[in-house]
Structures are given as structure tokens and as C-alpha cells.
Amino acid sequence: MCIFCKIVKGEIPNKTILEDENFLAFEDINPQAKIHILIIPKTHVDNFDLIAPKLMGEMTAFIQKVASKVGVKNDGYRLVTNIGKNGAQEVNHIHFHLLGGEQLGSIL
Ligand code: DGP
């Protein structure tokens, strides 16, 4: 079972920000910004390339709720999802990084 499925099952502790029946948002273990949250579906999907559009739509609404909850709506934030080997994805369970709480540098 993958690390994030273990987090969903409660076998690995996490600092939960927001949760509902289908999604979980929790603090990244190695934060790259003042606010660095990981957002995942509770069901295992390897990466963005494989997620069903309906689930991705529901996840979009959940991500927007997370952004509201942590107060980054006004000042803005960054969303990142790494996909596969060339995308430098380390954990093979789709996740969005929500980064903010400070001025981030440009990456593109
Ligand atoms: P990525 O490179 O996009 O696959 O990023 C994986 C992220 O997952 C990385 O920022 C560190 C984080 N991470 C890995 N293991 C754990 C864990 O056990 N708990 C938490 N909270 N984060 C983890």
C-alpha cells in the first residue's frame, strides 16, 4: 500500500487541514513555503494523467475550500502536481501541492 493510502487509513499520522468523504488535505512533511499542503483523493489514483474527470472536478472544489480555509484566496497561491518520472513525482498517489502564505519566486 502506498504512503498516502496509509495516511488515509490512519496508519501514518498527519496534520489534517480539511477532510471530507472523498478527499484529504494535510501538511507536507517537508514544507517548501510558509503554507505547504498536500491534497489527495482518498481512493488511490497514481497521478493526474489517470484521474477521472468527474473526480478531478470534485477535487477542484475541495482544493478551493482548502484555499479558503487557510486564508490564501486574497493574496494568491500556487498549485503543483508532479506526474511520473520526468515530472519528479516521488509519491505515486495523485496529490496537489498548495503553496502560499508568502511571496513565491517565479518558476517558469
Ligand atoms: P512529489 O515529489 O510531488 O511526489 O511530492 C511528495 C511530497 O510528499 C513531498 O513534498 C514530501 C511529502 N511526503 C512524503 N512522505 C510524507 C509523509 O509521510 N507525510 C507527509 N505529510 N508528507 C509526506
mmCIF file of C-alpha atoms and ligand atoms in Angstrom:
data_model
loop_
_atom_site.group_PDB
_atom_site.id
_atom_site.type_symbol
_atom_site.label_atom_id
_atom_site.label_comp_id
_atom_site.label_asym_id
_atom_site.label_seq_id
_atom_site.Cartn_x
_atom_site.Cartn_y
_atom_site.Cartn_z
ATOM 1 C CA MET A 1 0.000 0.000 0.000
ATOM 2 C CA CYS A 2 1.344 3.490 -0.813
ATOM 3 C CA ILE A 3 2.301 6.048 1.851
ATOM 4 C CA PHE A 4 -0.680 8.293 1.169
ATOM 5 C CA CYS A 5 -3.130 5.358 1.316
ATOM 6 C CA LYS A 6 -1.606 4.593 4.740
ATOM 7 C CA ILE A 7 -2.211 8.221 5.759
ATOM 8 C CA VAL A 8 -5.838 7.934 4.602
ATOM 9 C CA LYS A 9 -6.237 4.768 6.714
ATOM 10 C CA GLY A 10 -4.702 6.479 9.752
ATOM 11 C CA GLU A 11 -1.700 4.139 9.790
ATOM 12 C CA ILE A 12 0.684 7.104 9.387
ATOM 13 C CA PRO A 13 -0.117 10.281 11.361
ATOM 14 C CA ASN A 14 -0.750 13.549 9.558
ATOM 15 C CA LYS A 15 -1.611 17.142 10.346
ATOM 16 C CA THR A 16 -5.031 17.410 8.748
ATOM 17 C CA ILE A 17 -6.190 20.759 7.389
ATOM 18 C CA LEU A 18 -9.517 19.658 5.866
ATOM 19 C CA GLU A 19 -11.230 16.370 5.162
ATOM 20 C CA ASP A 20 -14.475 15.125 3.651
ATOM 21 C CA GLU A 21 -15.772 11.769 2.492
ATOM 22 C CA ASN A 22 -13.594 11.689 -0.630
ATOM 23 C CA PHE A 23 -10.586 13.980 -0.071
ATOM 24 C CA LEU A 24 -7.940 14.834 2.499
ATOM 25 C CA ALA A 25 -5.702 17.897 2.861
ATOM 26 C CA PHE A 26 -2.712 17.715 5.203
ATOM 27 C CA GLU A 27 0.576 19.494 5.858
ATOM 28 C CA ASP A 28 3.583 18.448 3.772
ATOM 29 C CA ILE A 29 6.276 16.798 5.901
ATOM 30 C CA ASN A 30 8.979 18.901 4.193
ATOM 31 C CA PRO A 31 7.411 22.348 3.650
ATOM 32 C CA GLN A 32 8.747 24.483 0.792
ATOM 33 C CA ALA A 33 6.742 27.587 1.781
ATOM 34 C CA LYS A 34 5.081 29.022 4.893
ATOM 35 C CA ILE A 35 1.953 27.168 3.843
ATOM 36 C CA HIS A 36 2.534 23.851 2.082
ATOM 37 C CA ILE A 37 -0.417 21.493 1.985
ATOM 38 C CA LEU A 38 -0.922 18.252 0.102
ATOM 39 C CA ILE A 39 -4.374 17.483 -1.245
ATOM 40 C CA ILE A 40 -5.305 13.939 -2.215
ATOM 41 C CA PRO A 41 -8.317 11.815 -3.111
ATOM 42 C CA LYS A 42 -8.891 9.049 -0.566
ATOM 43 C CA THR A 43 -9.109 6.465 -3.341
ATOM 44 C CA HIS A 44 -5.783 5.536 -4.903
ATOM 45 C CA VAL A 45 -5.066 7.077 -8.316
ATOM 46 C CA ASP A 46 -1.442 7.054 -9.461
ATOM 47 C CA ASN A 47 -1.292 10.545 -10.934
ATOM 48 C CA PHE A 48 -3.097 13.375 -12.710
ATOM 49 C CA ASP A 49 -2.872 11.608 -16.049
ATOM 50 C CA LEU A 50 -5.096 8.808 -14.743
ATOM 51 C CA ILE A 51 -7.710 10.631 -12.679
ATOM 52 C CA ALA A 52 -11.309 10.529 -13.915
ATOM 53 C CA PRO A 53 -12.544 13.979 -14.939
ATOM 54 C CA LYS A 54 -15.545 13.715 -12.575
ATOM 55 C CA LEU A 55 -13.317 13.027 -9.560
ATOM 56 C CA MET A 56 -10.944 15.802 -10.661
ATOM 57 C CA GLY A 57 -13.898 18.201 -10.801
ATOM 58 C CA GLU A 58 -14.889 17.302 -7.245
ATOM 59 C CA MET A 59 -11.269 17.620 -6.176
ATOM 60 C CA THR A 60 -11.117 21.100 -7.708
ATOM 61 C CA ALA A 61 -13.995 22.211 -5.488
ATOM 62 C CA PHE A 62 -12.269 20.659 -2.463
ATOM 63 C CA ILE A 63 -8.965 22.414 -3.255
ATOM 64 C CA GLN A 64 -10.838 25.733 -3.441
ATOM 65 C CA LYS A 65 -12.278 25.048 0.030
ATOM 66 C CA VAL A 66 -8.778 24.327 1.366
ATOM 67 C CA ALA A 67 -7.538 27.633 -0.067
ATOM 68 C CA SER A 68 -10.403 29.431 1.691
ATOM 69 C CA LYS A 69 -9.743 27.660 4.962
ATOM 70 C CA VAL A 70 -6.047 28.578 5.092
ATOM 71 C CA GLY A 71 -6.713 32.181 4.010
ATOM 72 C CA VAL A 72 -4.705 32.353 0.785
ATOM 73 C CA LYS A 73 -7.526 33.412 -1.562
ATOM 74 C CA ASN A 74 -6.799 37.143 -1.453
ATOM 75 C CA ASP A 75 -3.028 37.101 -1.800
ATOM 76 C CA GLY A 76 -2.857 34.092 -4.108
ATOM 77 C CA TYR A 77 -1.114 30.749 -4.030
ATOM 78 C CA ARG A 78 0.472 28.080 -6.223
ATOM 79 C CA LEU A 79 -0.852 24.636 -7.120
ATOM 80 C CA VAL A 80 1.563 21.978 -8.390
ATOM 81 C CA THR A 81 1.094 18.357 -9.327
ATOM 82 C CA ASN A 82 4.079 16.282 -10.407
ATOM 83 C CA ILE A 83 3.435 13.458 -12.869
ATOM 84 C CA GLY A 84 5.642 10.418 -13.301
ATOM 85 C CA LYS A 85 9.408 10.127 -13.678
ATOM 86 C CA ASN A 86 10.165 13.226 -15.727
ATOM 87 C CA GLY A 87 7.760 15.222 -13.568
ATOM 88 C CA ALA A 88 9.803 14.182 -10.485
ATOM 89 C CA GLN A 89 6.795 12.570 -8.793
ATOM 90 C CA GLU A 90 8.050 10.815 -5.645
ATOM 91 C CA VAL A 91 4.803 9.530 -4.162
ATOM 92 C CA ASN A 92 2.710 7.542 -6.609
ATOM 93 C CA HIS A 93 -0.682 8.737 -5.328
ATOM 94 C CA ILE A 94 -2.004 11.843 -7.048
ATOM 95 C CA HIS A 95 -1.511 14.930 -4.920
ATOM 96 C CA PHE A 96 -1.649 18.654 -5.425
ATOM 97 C CA HIS A 97 0.833 20.821 -3.556
ATOM 98 C CA LEU A 98 -0.808 24.055 -2.374
ATOM 99 C CA LEU A 99 1.937 26.572 -1.595
ATOM 100 C CA GLY A 100 1.481 30.075 -0.245
ATOM 101 C CA GLY A 101 1.470 32.322 2.774
ATOM 102 C CA GLU A 102 4.353 34.341 1.346
ATOM 103 C CA GLN A 103 5.610 35.785 -1.964
ATOM 104 C CA LEU A 104 6.842 32.834 -4.035
ATOM 105 C CA GLY A 105 9.511 33.087 -6.709
ATOM 106 C CA SER A 106 8.637 32.582 -10.348
ATOM 107 C CA ILE A 107 9.351 29.042 -11.591
ATOM 108 C CA LEU A 108 8.545 29.428 -15.280
HETATM 109 P P1 DGP B 1 6.140 14.723 -5.050
HETATM 110 O O1 DGP B 1 7.583 14.948 -5.365
HETATM 111 O O2 DGP B 1 5.229 15.686 -5.804
HETATM 112 O O3 DGP B 1 5.722 13.273 -5.204
HETATM 113 O O4 DGP B 1 5.966 15.145 -3.531
HETATM 114 C C1 DGP B 1 5.758 14.261 -2.473
HETATM 115 C C2 DGP B 1 5.593 15.086 -1.231
HETATM 116 O O5 DGP B 1 5.112 14.253 -0.197
HETATM 117 C C3 DGP B 1 6.898 15.707 -0.705
HETATM 118 O O6 DGP B 1 6.756 17.135 -0.701
HETATM 119 C C4 DGP B 1 7.039 15.189 0.716
HETATM 120 C C5 DGP B 1 5.672 14.648 1.023
HETATM 121 N N1 DGP B 1 5.655 13.469 1.882
HETATM 122 C C6 DGP B 1 6.281 12.287 1.655
HETATM 123 N N2 DGP B 1 6.009 11.425 2.642
HETATM 124 C C7 DGP B 1 5.179 12.076 3.513
HETATM 125 C C8 DGP B 1 4.554 11.705 4.729
HETATM 126 O O7 DGP B 1 4.680 10.589 5.233
HETATM 127 N N3 DGP B 1 3.787 12.653 5.334
HETATM 128 C C9 DGP B 1 3.610 13.899 4.808
HETATM 129 N N4 DGP B 1 2.846 14.749 5.491
HETATM 130 N N5 DGP B 1 4.181 14.279 3.654
HETATM 131 C C10 DGP B 1 4.958 13.376 3.024
#
